[in-house]
Amino acid sequence: MTTTSPSAPGTDTPALAVEGLCVDLTTPSGTVRAVDGVSFSVRRGRTLALLGESGCGKSMTALSVVGLLDPAASVTGGAVRVRGDDTLRMSPAQRRKLAGPVLSIVFQDALTALNPVQPVGRQIGEPFRIHRGLSRRQALEEAIELMTRVGIPEPRQRARSYPHQFSGGMRQRLLIAMAVALAPDVLIADEPTTALDVTVQAQIMRLLRDLQDERDMAVVLITHDLAVVAQRADDVVVMYAGTVVENGPVHDVFDAPRHPYTRGLLDSVPEDSVRGRPLPAVPGSPPELSAVPSGCVFQARCPMVRERCVQERPSLRTTGDGRTAACHFSEELARV
Amino acid sequence: MSESRATTATSGPYADDPRESPPLLEVRGVTKTFGSGRRRLTALDGVDVRIGRGQTLGLVGESGCGKSTLARVLLGLERPDAGTVRFDGTDPFALRGKDLLAWRRRVQMVFQDPFASLNARMSAAELIGEPWRTHRDVVPDAKAREKRVRELLSLVGLRESDAHRYPNEFSGGQRQRIGIARALALDPDLIVCDEPVSALDLSVQAQVLNVLSELRTRLGVTYVFISHDLSVVRHISDRVTVMYLGKVIEQGDTEDVFERPQHPYTAALMSAAPVLKPSRDARRREIHLQGEIPSPFDIPTGCRFRTRCWRAEDLCASQTPPVVTRGTSDTAEPHTALCHFPLEAESAWA
């Protein structure tokens, strides 16, 4: 695995590159496409946000990258390149070698992600036993050091506790400790703070940032929260109904969106609104995956929909420096 | 600030100067504990809240702060151990039989999860009309009920043809509209909304917030709006109550509280919430709170926030903090906080 390393720091190869990823989902009423041609890439030290509402395919994309898709879903096309190699073409044994030292994931729900019948010290030490062949005692020492790093008080005693004996915020810290144990190139964080209270959420986000800086990791942050993206990410990929509708540097995209969906989302945030006035809401709701229209995926809710949007699905076109959007009329949006 | 005044003035006949008219709801010194002996959990500890008719009160706080218990007390589902609740002058906990039934009609609830809170085997019309099976005299005859269901559907932005569809045929936002229509069926004075939009996607959340605001304008409903999302609370509320470990630690007009918080916890809460446009709040100082909320089984002495407070001194551990009131303009209700060392209006925060 270490024989080829084209991603040595300084080279231009991204730590993670997803190219034209397609995922199909088998449902009782037929096969639907849950992820349709999603591409993005992220370098070490950078944070990329996958932004979208429930069912848009963002979590499915993340799970495909780490190879943890539900058996009902299967990757039907595209490539996931880590250090230049396509993980989708690897054998399970090869992929297992990547899990931990190269690629790892932090889940949303820490209570289900942790093993309830094993002391946390043993779980956090497990990556060291598997990948570095450390003894049980050495692994425990490493685990205690990590627990200290992520801010668990009295780590030596707490290493013997079980997950249910920790608060939600502490469990999320444990999960993060496990994910960064082997200093991966790429850390995927799937809604890591959604279940937490805001003051704890802020602590977890700070911890993630510090660890990212220390270890020079690429972070893929999956979220539905625009404010978290604005505050935390360098680049954003906006997803809708399984497709990428816009991507680019966060500040450019949020300052001047080039897709009406991005625009609608930004307008729906009550932050800038005047109390008593209606919020500019996007009408309707996202389409069912089984009923995604053949033209533009957003046509049913778009305020500027035309004949062409029904006929032809817009492809991602360059709309600026490092930016693309999938809208026939993105120039028009720029002028508004 | 000026916009908020304007909103308040239009939202109810008494809202302009609540001190001159009796509030719709007045809660004084309400305490509620669960369990017994050493495992006694204090969920509410001497809570005072007033809500004027037609006002919207935002209830903010982290999990375990007691906001849901307070909501249950307001709905008459939980009897307080101490303190009084006055709803339009009457004590709901003294009512029995017919009087109690009649009172229940006046306070309704919108739940958080529109998937769990609707019976999947009932159509929209049945769901909306179900309260009339208990409160038989509200809409007595069948013809009128059908008509009223249609009215309620259009009031919340659904189509009349939706009446015969079942919950699984609706999206989350539409289900929440059904939940709102159902709450409105008994023509209540007060609706308690417990995180009504937190289960919804952002683009749909705005639609539901708009429905709620519109109903307030059209029907003069009073809301208690519980949410962990500060920007949502700021958008919809006239007044805000901030709770921490069972106590109200700050209370005041929405813009006062958001612009010039007095309690360090309120300031920290606002600082912690990520914002879309940081530039707009450039004056904000970053406050990093240490630790998590202490266990409600073991509440700190003195000020209950002192274990996480950066301004805490010895005094905070030994003495319960006083209520401090910051003078506001004549028409506003007082902006109060529970703190030994409240933040100044022009402090590092503001």
PDB file of C-alpha atoms in Angstrom, chain B residues 4-241:
ATOM      1  CA  SER B   4     -40.293  44.452  16.289  1.00  0.00           C
ATOM      2  CA  ARG B   5     -42.380  47.167  17.852  1.00  0.00           C
ATOM      3  CA  ALA B   6     -44.465  47.422  14.761  1.00  0.00           C
ATOM      4  CA  THR B   7     -45.034  43.675  14.742  1.00  0.00           C
ATOM      5  CA  THR B   8     -46.020  43.597  18.366  1.00  0.00           C
ATOM      6  CA  ALA B   9     -48.488  46.388  17.905  1.00  0.00           C
ATOM      7  CA  THR B  10     -50.305  44.615  15.108  1.00  0.00           C
ATOM      8  CA  SER B  11     -50.315  41.188  16.656  1.00  0.00           C
ATOM      9  CA  GLY B  12     -52.886  41.725  19.392  1.00  0.00           C
ATOM     10  CA  PRO B  13     -55.018  44.334  21.076  1.00  0.00           C
ATOM     11  CA  TYR B  14     -53.118  44.142  24.357  1.00  0.00           C
ATOM     12  CA  ALA B  15     -49.694  43.446  23.030  1.00  0.00           C
ATOM     13  CA  ASP B  16     -48.773  47.098  22.883  1.00  0.00           C
ATOM     14  CA  ASP B  17     -48.553  47.528  26.611  1.00  0.00           C
ATOM     15  CA  PRO B  18     -48.890  44.210  28.347  1.00  0.00           C
ATOM     16  CA  ARG B  19     -48.610  45.676  31.823  1.00  0.00           C
ATOM     17  CA  GLU B  20     -51.963  47.358  31.550  1.00  0.00           C
ATOM     18  CA  SER B  21     -53.919  44.246  30.648  1.00  0.00           C
ATOM     19  CA  PRO B  22     -53.882  40.859  32.314  1.00  0.00           C
ATOM     20  CA  PRO B  23     -51.570  38.469  30.471  1.00  0.00           C
ATOM     21  CA  LEU B  24     -53.104  35.421  28.817  1.00  0.00           C
ATOM     22  CA  LEU B  25     -50.845  33.200  30.813  1.00  0.00           C
ATOM     23  CA  GLU B  26     -48.957  33.838  33.980  1.00  0.00           C
ATOM     24  CA  VAL B  27     -46.652  31.304  35.604  1.00  0.00           C
ATOM     25  CA  ARG B  28     -45.208  32.121  39.017  1.00  0.00           C
ATOM     26  CA  GLY B  29     -42.639  30.217  40.996  1.00  0.00           C
ATOM     27  CA  VAL B  30     -43.415  26.910  39.337  1.00  0.00           C
ATOM     28  CA  THR B  31     -41.290  24.033  40.603  1.00  0.00           C
ATOM     29  CA  LYS B  32     -41.435  20.483  39.360  1.00  0.00           C
ATOM     30  CA  THR B  33     -39.328  17.581  40.543  1.00  0.00           C
ATOM     31  CA  PHE B  34     -39.354  13.951  39.534  1.00  0.00           C
ATOM     32  CA  GLY B  35     -38.244  10.900  41.475  1.00  0.00           C
ATOM     33  CA  SER B  36     -37.676  10.751  45.192  1.00  0.00           C
ATOM     34  CA  GLY B  37     -34.998  10.737  47.844  1.00  0.00           C
ATOM     35  CA  ARG B  38     -31.494  11.037  46.518  1.00  0.00           C
ATOM     36  CA  ARG B  39     -32.597  10.381  42.967  1.00  0.00           C
ATOM     37  CA  ARG B  40     -34.650  13.545  42.870  1.00  0.00           C
ATOM     38  CA  LEU B  41     -34.407  15.465  39.623  1.00  0.00           C
ATOM     39  CA  THR B  42     -35.313  19.124  39.626  1.00  0.00           C
ATOM     40  CA  ALA B  43     -36.768  19.849  36.214  1.00  0.00           C
ATOM     41  CA  LEU B  44     -38.214  23.279  37.004  1.00  0.00           C
ATOM     42  CA  ASP B  45     -37.097  25.475  39.869  1.00  0.00           C
ATOM     43  CA  GLY B  46     -39.142  28.573  40.555  1.00  0.00           C
ATOM     44  CA  VAL B  47     -40.017  29.497  36.989  1.00  0.00           C
ATOM     45  CA  ASP B  48     -41.804  32.790  36.264  1.00  0.00           C
ATOM     46  CA  VAL B  49     -43.187  33.420  32.781  1.00  0.00           C
ATOM     47  CA  ARG B  50     -45.793  35.847  31.431  1.00  0.00           C
ATOM     48  CA  ILE B  51     -47.285  35.745  27.982  1.00  0.00           C
ATOM     49  CA  GLY B  52     -49.476  38.513  26.656  1.00  0.00           C
ATOM     50  CA  ARG B  53     -52.389  37.760  24.369  1.00  0.00           C
ATOM     51  CA  GLY B  54     -51.328  37.469  20.729  1.00  0.00           C
ATOM     52  CA  GLN B  55     -47.654  37.391  21.656  1.00  0.00           C
ATOM     53  CA  THR B  56     -45.135  34.758  20.734  1.00  0.00           C
ATOM     54  CA  LEU B  57     -42.802  33.652  23.473  1.00  0.00           C
ATOM     55  CA  GLY B  58     -39.633  31.901  22.396  1.00  0.00           C
ATOM     56  CA  LEU B  59     -38.308  29.292  24.821  1.00  0.00           C
ATOM     57  CA  VAL B  60     -34.605  28.624  24.410  1.00  0.00           C
ATOM     58  CA  GLY B  61     -32.178  26.320  26.131  1.00  0.00           C
ATOM     59  CA  GLU B  62     -30.141  23.168  25.741  1.00  0.00           C
ATOM     60  CA  SER B  63     -31.423  19.670  26.349  1.00  0.00           C
ATOM     61  CA  GLY B  64     -32.355  19.040  29.954  1.00  0.00           C
ATOM     62  CA  CYS B  65     -32.970  22.709  30.733  1.00  0.00           C
ATOM     63  CA  GLY B  66     -36.634  22.082  31.498  1.00  0.00           C
ATOM     64  CA  LYS B  67     -38.250  23.685  28.487  1.00  0.00           C
ATOM     65  CA  SER B  68     -40.301  20.627  27.577  1.00  0.00           C
ATOM     66  CA  THR B  69     -41.391  20.134  31.200  1.00  0.00           C
ATOM     67  CA  LEU B  70     -42.513  23.749  31.267  1.00  0.00           C
ATOM     68  CA  ALA B  71     -44.492  23.135  28.081  1.00  0.00           C
ATOM     69  CA  ARG B  72     -46.149  20.127  29.694  1.00  0.00           C
ATOM     70  CA  VAL B  73     -47.101  22.229  32.721  1.00  0.00           C
ATOM     71  CA  LEU B  74     -48.611  24.868  30.429  1.00  0.00           C
ATOM     72  CA  LEU B  75     -50.663  22.150  28.741  1.00  0.00           C
ATOM     73  CA  GLY B  76     -51.889  20.863  32.094  1.00  0.00           C
ATOM     74  CA  LEU B  77     -50.155  17.538  31.567  1.00  0.00           C
ATOM     75  CA  GLU B  78     -47.843  17.931  34.525  1.00  0.00           C
ATOM     76  CA  ARG B  79     -48.985  19.284  37.886  1.00  0.00           C
ATOM     77  CA  PRO B  80     -46.366  21.584  39.456  1.00  0.00           C
ATOM     78  CA  ASP B  81     -45.124  20.783  42.977  1.00  0.00           C
ATOM     79  CA  ALA B  82     -45.229  24.450  43.882  1.00  0.00           C
ATOM     80  CA  GLY B  83     -46.148  27.740  42.302  1.00  0.00           C
ATOM     81  CA  THR B  84     -49.157  28.959  40.390  1.00  0.00           C
ATOM     82  CA  VAL B  85     -50.346  28.882  36.806  1.00  0.00           C
ATOM     83  CA  ARG B  86     -53.020  31.372  35.780  1.00  0.00           C
ATOM     84  CA  PHE B  87     -54.554  31.039  32.377  1.00  0.00           C
ATOM     85  CA  ASP B  88     -56.736  34.041  31.650  1.00  0.00           C
ATOM     86  CA  GLY B  89     -57.201  34.434  35.397  1.00  0.00           C
ATOM     87  CA  THR B  90     -58.120  30.825  36.202  1.00  0.00           C
ATOM     88  CA  ASP B  91     -55.983  28.061  37.658  1.00  0.00           C
ATOM     89  CA  PRO B  92     -56.284  25.072  35.299  1.00  0.00           C
ATOM     90  CA  PHE B  93     -55.136  22.689  38.000  1.00  0.00           C
ATOM     91  CA  ALA B  94     -58.165  23.573  40.150  1.00  0.00           C
ATOM     92  CA  LEU B  95     -60.585  22.646  37.354  1.00  0.00           C
ATOM     93  CA  ARG B  96     -62.481  19.367  37.147  1.00  0.00           C
ATOM     94  CA  GLY B  97     -64.889  17.633  34.796  1.00  0.00           C
ATOM     95  CA  LYS B  98     -66.638  19.859  32.304  1.00  0.00           C
ATOM     96  CA  ASP B  99     -64.661  22.947  33.228  1.00  0.00           C
ATOM     97  CA  LEU B 100     -61.394  21.143  32.710  1.00  0.00           C
ATOM     98  CA  LEU B 101     -62.544  19.825  29.334  1.00  0.00           C
ATOM     99  CA  ALA B 102     -63.564  23.316  28.306  1.00  0.00           C
ATOM    100  CA  TRP B 103     -60.183  24.663  29.381  1.00  0.00           C
ATOM    101  CA  ARG B 104     -58.223  22.013  27.502  1.00  0.00           C
ATOM    102  CA  ARG B 105     -59.817  23.210  24.304  1.00  0.00           C
ATOM    103  CA  ARG B 106     -58.055  26.552  24.730  1.00  0.00           C
ATOM    104  CA  VAL B 107     -54.521  25.206  24.874  1.00  0.00           C
ATOM    105  CA  GLN B 108     -53.241  23.020  22.044  1.00  0.00           C
ATOM    106  CA  MET B 109     -49.924  21.669  20.889  1.00  0.00           C
ATOM    107  CA  VAL B 110     -47.912  21.196  17.707  1.00  0.00           C
ATOM    108  CA  PHE B 111     -45.412  18.368  18.008  1.00  0.00           C
ATOM    109  CA  GLN B 112     -41.845  18.080  16.806  1.00  0.00           C
ATOM    110  CA  ASP B 113     -41.971  14.948  14.696  1.00  0.00           C
ATOM    111  CA  PRO B 114     -44.649  15.040  12.005  1.00  0.00           C
ATOM    112  CA  PHE B 115     -43.941  11.392  11.223  1.00  0.00           C
ATOM    113  CA  ALA B 116     -44.564  10.040  14.712  1.00  0.00           C
ATOM    114  CA  SER B 117     -47.359  12.375  15.748  1.00  0.00           C
ATOM    115  CA  LEU B 118     -49.946  11.474  13.079  1.00  0.00           C
ATOM    116  CA  ASN B 119     -51.835   8.180  13.077  1.00  0.00           C
ATOM    117  CA  ALA B 120     -50.978   6.534   9.766  1.00  0.00           C
ATOM    118  CA  ARG B 121     -54.403   4.893   9.546  1.00  0.00           C
ATOM    119  CA  MET B 122     -56.350   8.132   9.615  1.00  0.00           C
ATOM    120  CA  SER B 123     -56.910  10.451   6.660  1.00  0.00           C
ATOM    121  CA  ALA B 124     -56.067  14.142   6.895  1.00  0.00           C
ATOM    122  CA  ALA B 125     -59.745  14.965   7.415  1.00  0.00           C
ATOM    123  CA  GLU B 126     -60.087  12.417  10.216  1.00  0.00           C
ATOM    124  CA  LEU B 127     -56.905  13.649  11.872  1.00  0.00           C
ATOM    125  CA  ILE B 128     -57.990  17.260  11.760  1.00  0.00           C
ATOM    126  CA  GLY B 129     -61.510  16.428  12.959  1.00  0.00           C
ATOM    127  CA  GLU B 130     -60.486  14.041  15.709  1.00  0.00           C
ATOM    128  CA  PRO B 131     -60.446  16.688  18.483  1.00  0.00           C
ATOM    129  CA  TRP B 132     -64.174  17.247  17.834  1.00  0.00           C
ATOM    130  CA  ARG B 133     -64.895  13.718  18.992  1.00  0.00           C
ATOM    131  CA  THR B 134     -63.862  14.797  22.481  1.00  0.00           C
ATOM    132  CA  HIS B 135     -65.079  18.369  22.291  1.00  0.00           C
ATOM    133  CA  ARG B 136     -68.479  17.617  20.784  1.00  0.00           C
ATOM    134  CA  ASP B 137     -70.001  21.054  20.974  1.00  0.00           C
ATOM    135  CA  VAL B 138     -67.320  22.921  19.016  1.00  0.00           C
ATOM    136  CA  VAL B 139     -68.592  21.959  15.562  1.00  0.00           C
ATOM    137  CA  PRO B 140     -71.768  19.957  16.227  1.00  0.00           C
ATOM    138  CA  ASP B 141     -73.070  18.757  12.868  1.00  0.00           C
ATOM    139  CA  ALA B 142     -71.382  16.666  10.206  1.00  0.00           C
ATOM    140  CA  LYS B 143     -71.925  19.089   7.335  1.00  0.00           C
ATOM    141  CA  ALA B 144     -70.323  21.906   9.273  1.00  0.00           C
ATOM    142  CA  ARG B 145     -67.409  19.653  10.189  1.00  0.00           C
ATOM    143  CA  GLU B 146     -66.665  18.901   6.569  1.00  0.00           C
ATOM    144  CA  LYS B 147     -66.738  22.565   5.754  1.00  0.00           C
ATOM    145  CA  ARG B 148     -64.517  23.414   8.708  1.00  0.00           C
ATOM    146  CA  VAL B 149     -61.962  20.787   7.663  1.00  0.00           C
ATOM    147  CA  ARG B 150     -61.786  22.386   4.229  1.00  0.00           C
ATOM    148  CA  GLU B 151     -61.302  25.803   5.801  1.00  0.00           C
ATOM    149  CA  LEU B 152     -58.572  24.532   8.071  1.00  0.00           C
ATOM    150  CA  LEU B 153     -56.790  22.842   5.179  1.00  0.00           C
ATOM    151  CA  SER B 154     -56.715  26.029   3.168  1.00  0.00           C
ATOM    152  CA  LEU B 155     -55.704  28.011   6.258  1.00  0.00           C
ATOM    153  CA  VAL B 156     -52.499  25.984   6.535  1.00  0.00           C
ATOM    154  CA  GLY B 157     -51.868  25.985   2.799  1.00  0.00           C
ATOM    155  CA  LEU B 158     -53.085  22.504   1.834  1.00  0.00           C
ATOM    156  CA  ARG B 159     -55.615  21.694  -0.883  1.00  0.00           C
ATOM    157  CA  GLU B 160     -59.189  20.648  -0.156  1.00  0.00           C
ATOM    158  CA  SER B 161     -58.532  17.490  -2.146  1.00  0.00           C
ATOM    159  CA  ASP B 162     -55.887  16.549   0.429  1.00  0.00           C
ATOM    160  CA  ALA B 163     -58.641  15.802   2.958  1.00  0.00           C
ATOM    161  CA  HIS B 164     -58.887  12.149   1.965  1.00  0.00           C
ATOM    162  CA  ARG B 165     -55.215  11.394   1.662  1.00  0.00           C
ATOM    163  CA  TYR B 166     -53.255   9.541   4.331  1.00  0.00           C
ATOM    164  CA  PRO B 167     -50.087  10.693   6.151  1.00  0.00           C
ATOM    165  CA  ASN B 168     -47.763   8.536   4.029  1.00  0.00           C
ATOM    166  CA  GLU B 169     -48.877  10.467   0.963  1.00  0.00           C
ATOM    167  CA  PHE B 170     -47.629  13.735   2.418  1.00  0.00           C
ATOM    168  CA  SER B 171     -44.131  15.164   2.756  1.00  0.00           C
ATOM    169  CA  GLY B 172     -42.745  16.207   6.149  1.00  0.00           C
ATOM    170  CA  GLY B 173     -43.718  19.837   5.659  1.00  0.00           C
ATOM    171  CA  GLN B 174     -47.248  18.919   4.613  1.00  0.00           C
ATOM    172  CA  ARG B 175     -47.618  16.628   7.614  1.00  0.00           C
ATOM    173  CA  GLN B 176     -46.576  19.418   9.897  1.00  0.00           C
ATOM    174  CA  ARG B 177     -49.290  21.570   8.288  1.00  0.00           C
ATOM    175  CA  ILE B 178     -51.805  18.846   9.172  1.00  0.00           C
ATOM    176  CA  GLY B 179     -50.506  18.924  12.734  1.00  0.00           C
ATOM    177  CA  ILE B 180     -51.052  22.685  12.810  1.00  0.00           C
ATOM    178  CA  ALA B 181     -54.553  22.400  11.335  1.00  0.00           C
ATOM    179  CA  ARG B 182     -55.375  19.802  13.978  1.00  0.00           C
ATOM    180  CA  ALA B 183     -54.205  22.130  16.726  1.00  0.00           C
ATOM    181  CA  LEU B 184     -56.351  24.900  15.252  1.00  0.00           C
ATOM    182  CA  ALA B 185     -59.469  22.727  15.038  1.00  0.00           C
ATOM    183  CA  LEU B 186     -60.581  23.682  18.547  1.00  0.00           C
ATOM    184  CA  ASP B 187     -59.904  27.357  17.985  1.00  0.00           C
ATOM    185  CA  PRO B 188     -57.417  27.590  20.879  1.00  0.00           C
ATOM    186  CA  ASP B 189     -56.068  30.726  22.522  1.00  0.00           C
ATOM    187  CA  LEU B 190     -52.611  29.294  23.041  1.00  0.00           C
ATOM    188  CA  ILE B 191     -50.597  26.893  20.919  1.00  0.00           C
ATOM    189  CA  VAL B 192     -47.457  25.326  22.340  1.00  0.00           C
ATOM    190  CA  CYS B 193     -45.079  24.493  19.496  1.00  0.00           C
ATOM    191  CA  ASP B 194     -42.345  22.102  20.619  1.00  0.00           C
ATOM    192  CA  GLU B 195     -39.537  22.277  18.039  1.00  0.00           C
ATOM    193  CA  PRO B 196     -42.121  22.438  15.222  1.00  0.00           C
ATOM    194  CA  VAL B 197     -39.625  22.860  12.399  1.00  0.00           C
ATOM    195  CA  SER B 198     -36.503  21.069  13.587  1.00  0.00           C
ATOM    196  CA  ALA B 199     -37.435  17.817  11.830  1.00  0.00           C
ATOM    197  CA  LEU B 200     -37.944  19.633   8.527  1.00  0.00           C
ATOM    198  CA  ASP B 201     -35.515  20.452   5.766  1.00  0.00           C
ATOM    199  CA  LEU B 202     -34.410  24.051   5.555  1.00  0.00           C
ATOM    200  CA  SER B 203     -36.338  24.912   2.401  1.00  0.00           C
ATOM    201  CA  VAL B 204     -39.522  23.468   3.911  1.00  0.00           C
ATOM    202  CA  GLN B 205     -38.884  24.921   7.367  1.00  0.00           C
ATOM    203  CA  ALA B 206     -39.343  28.432   5.998  1.00  0.00           C
ATOM    204  CA  GLN B 207     -42.753  27.479   4.562  1.00  0.00           C
ATOM    205  CA  VAL B 208     -43.995  26.185   7.914  1.00  0.00           C
ATOM    206  CA  LEU B 209     -42.654  29.231   9.789  1.00  0.00           C
ATOM    207  CA  ASN B 210     -44.548  31.408   7.347  1.00  0.00           C
ATOM    208  CA  VAL B 211     -47.772  29.473   7.993  1.00  0.00           C
ATOM    209  CA  LEU B 212     -47.353  29.967  11.743  1.00  0.00           C
ATOM    210  CA  SER B 213     -46.691  33.710  11.401  1.00  0.00           C
ATOM    211  CA  GLU B 214     -49.630  34.153   9.085  1.00  0.00           C
ATOM    212  CA  LEU B 215     -51.994  32.396  11.490  1.00  0.00           C
ATOM    213  CA  ARG B 216     -50.870  34.701  14.242  1.00  0.00           C
ATOM    214  CA  THR B 217     -51.700  37.730  12.150  1.00  0.00           C
ATOM    215  CA  ARG B 218     -55.028  36.355  10.937  1.00  0.00           C
ATOM    216  CA  LEU B 219     -56.330  34.643  14.057  1.00  0.00           C
ATOM    217  CA  GLY B 220     -54.410  36.360  16.836  1.00  0.00           C
ATOM    218  CA  VAL B 221     -53.122  33.048  18.242  1.00  0.00           C
ATOM    219  CA  THR B 222     -50.633  33.165  21.091  1.00  0.00           C
ATOM    220  CA  TYR B 223     -47.633  30.881  20.740  1.00  0.00           C
ATOM    221  CA  VAL B 224     -45.113  29.368  23.043  1.00  0.00           C
ATOM    222  CA  PHE B 225     -42.372  28.461  20.615  1.00  0.00           C
ATOM    223  CA  ILE B 226     -39.736  26.019  21.811  1.00  0.00           C
ATOM    224  CA  SER B 227     -36.648  25.707  19.664  1.00  0.00           C
ATOM    225  CA  HIS B 228     -32.947  25.124  19.899  1.00  0.00           C
ATOM    226  CA  ASP B 229     -32.423  27.115  16.696  1.00  0.00           C
ATOM    227  CA  LEU B 230     -31.724  30.684  17.756  1.00  0.00           C
ATOM    228  CA  SER B 231     -32.224  32.236  14.334  1.00  0.00           C
ATOM    229  CA  VAL B 232     -35.686  30.666  14.117  1.00  0.00           C
ATOM    230  CA  VAL B 233     -36.596  31.929  17.588  1.00  0.00           C
ATOM    231  CA  ARG B 234     -35.337  35.383  16.752  1.00  0.00           C
ATOM    232  CA  HIS B 235     -37.422  35.419  13.618  1.00  0.00           C
ATOM    233  CA  ILE B 236     -40.722  34.416  15.190  1.00  0.00           C
ATOM    234  CA  SER B 237     -40.734  35.569  18.823  1.00  0.00           C
ATOM    235  CA  ASP B 238     -41.723  38.833  20.450  1.00  0.00           C
ATOM    236  CA  ARG B 239     -40.173  37.821  23.741  1.00  0.00           C
ATOM    237  CA  VAL B 240     -37.540  35.276  24.621  1.00  0.00           C
ATOM    238  CA  THR B 241     -37.044  33.183  27.741  1.00  0.00           C
TER     239      THR B 241
END
